[in-house]
XYZ file of C-alpha atoms in Angstrom:
109
model
C -13.071 8.603 2.356
C -12.017 11.849 4.002
C -13.710 15.093 3.040
C -11.736 18.030 1.686
C -12.158 19.819 5.028
C -10.609 16.881 6.902
C -7.425 16.978 4.830
C -4.468 19.313 5.396
C -4.273 22.453 3.258
C -0.797 21.506 2.015
C -0.869 18.969 -0.850
C 2.310 17.259 0.384
C 0.812 16.903 3.863
C -2.332 15.450 2.271
C -0.284 12.788 0.482
C 1.684 12.005 3.639
C -1.535 11.668 5.648
C -2.844 9.091 3.160
C 0.244 6.984 2.407
C 3.017 8.352 4.607
C 3.566 5.372 6.870
C 6.365 2.920 6.173
C 3.919 0.034 5.903
C 1.424 1.756 3.612
C 4.193 2.576 1.160
C 5.425 -1.019 1.171
C 1.882 -2.336 0.744
C 1.464 0.002 -2.232
C 4.776 -1.200 -3.653
C 3.529 -4.794 -3.563
C 0.092 -3.998 -4.957
C 1.664 -2.211 -7.926
C 2.792 -5.652 -9.118
C -0.437 -7.631 -8.652
C -3.341 -8.237 -6.256
C -2.278 -9.848 -2.968
C -4.006 -11.866 -0.282
C -3.699 -10.843 3.364
C -1.379 -13.667 4.444
C 0.826 -13.175 1.385
C 1.314 -9.535 2.368
C 1.967 -10.447 6.002
C 4.641 -12.973 4.996
C 6.282 -10.615 2.484
C 6.329 -7.537 4.728
C 8.801 -8.783 7.298
C 8.174 -7.243 10.704
C 4.601 -6.047 10.164
C 2.103 -7.141 12.802
C -1.299 -8.516 11.888
C -2.963 -5.506 13.561
C -0.882 -2.936 11.684
C -1.491 -4.704 8.369
C -5.232 -4.913 9.055
C -5.408 -1.246 10.115
C -3.347 -0.094 7.122
C -5.443 -2.053 4.631
C -8.706 -0.789 6.158
C -7.473 2.801 6.125
C -6.319 2.586 2.509
C -9.622 0.993 1.515
C -11.583 3.761 3.296
C -9.470 6.361 1.499
C -10.218 4.729 -1.861
C -6.611 3.753 -2.583
C -7.182 -0.006 -2.616
C -10.071 -2.368 -3.216
C -10.957 -5.450 -1.203
C -12.600 -8.319 -3.059
C -14.167 -11.204 -1.147
C -14.691 -14.317 -3.246
C -17.660 -16.533 -2.319
C -15.606 -19.642 -1.638
C -15.023 -21.934 1.310
C -12.766 -20.986 2.906
C -13.319 -17.335 1.955
C -10.655 -15.762 -0.229
C -9.963 -12.038 0.025
C -7.713 -10.107 -2.353
C -6.448 -6.561 -2.120
C -5.672 -4.587 -5.256
C -5.043 -0.996 -6.228
C -8.057 1.072 -7.146
C -7.899 3.552 -10.008
C -6.868 6.172 -7.444
C -4.191 3.825 -6.110
C -2.886 3.224 -9.630
C -2.390 6.982 -9.931
C 0.293 6.593 -7.214
C 2.460 4.526 -9.610
C 4.636 7.503 -10.753
C 5.099 8.635 -7.137
C 6.309 5.210 -6.005
C 8.465 4.904 -9.149
C 10.080 8.269 -8.373
C 10.810 7.043 -4.838
C 12.311 3.831 -6.242
C 14.498 5.782 -8.672
C 15.674 8.169 -5.968
C 16.467 5.282 -3.597
C 18.460 3.517 -6.308
C 20.437 6.666 -7.119
C 21.117 7.287 -3.428
C 22.364 3.739 -2.838
C 24.554 3.957 -5.959
C 26.072 7.224 -4.772
C 27.157 5.547 -1.526
C 29.146 2.859 -3.303
C 31.264 5.333 -5.276
């Protein structure tokens, strides 16, 4: 997790530095519904490379936004879910969804 000194002074820039990439936002969108396994995310997020998905998940885990649970099974099963901090992003993602819907609707009028 980053320290306060490592984050930008601007709160908006802080948020963007943590979840501002296209892929992180789409990962968050999926995890708002339920926990996902790595390959499920890779299949659902069309166009994402394995490296970008791995890097994004690791970064979000380091920042405390998601949790990674490894189940002691053979073969190993790993699930990614939102942490409590990640859950606090729900209204932000919902606001983005609402805005996107309104924008698309305004184009069809």
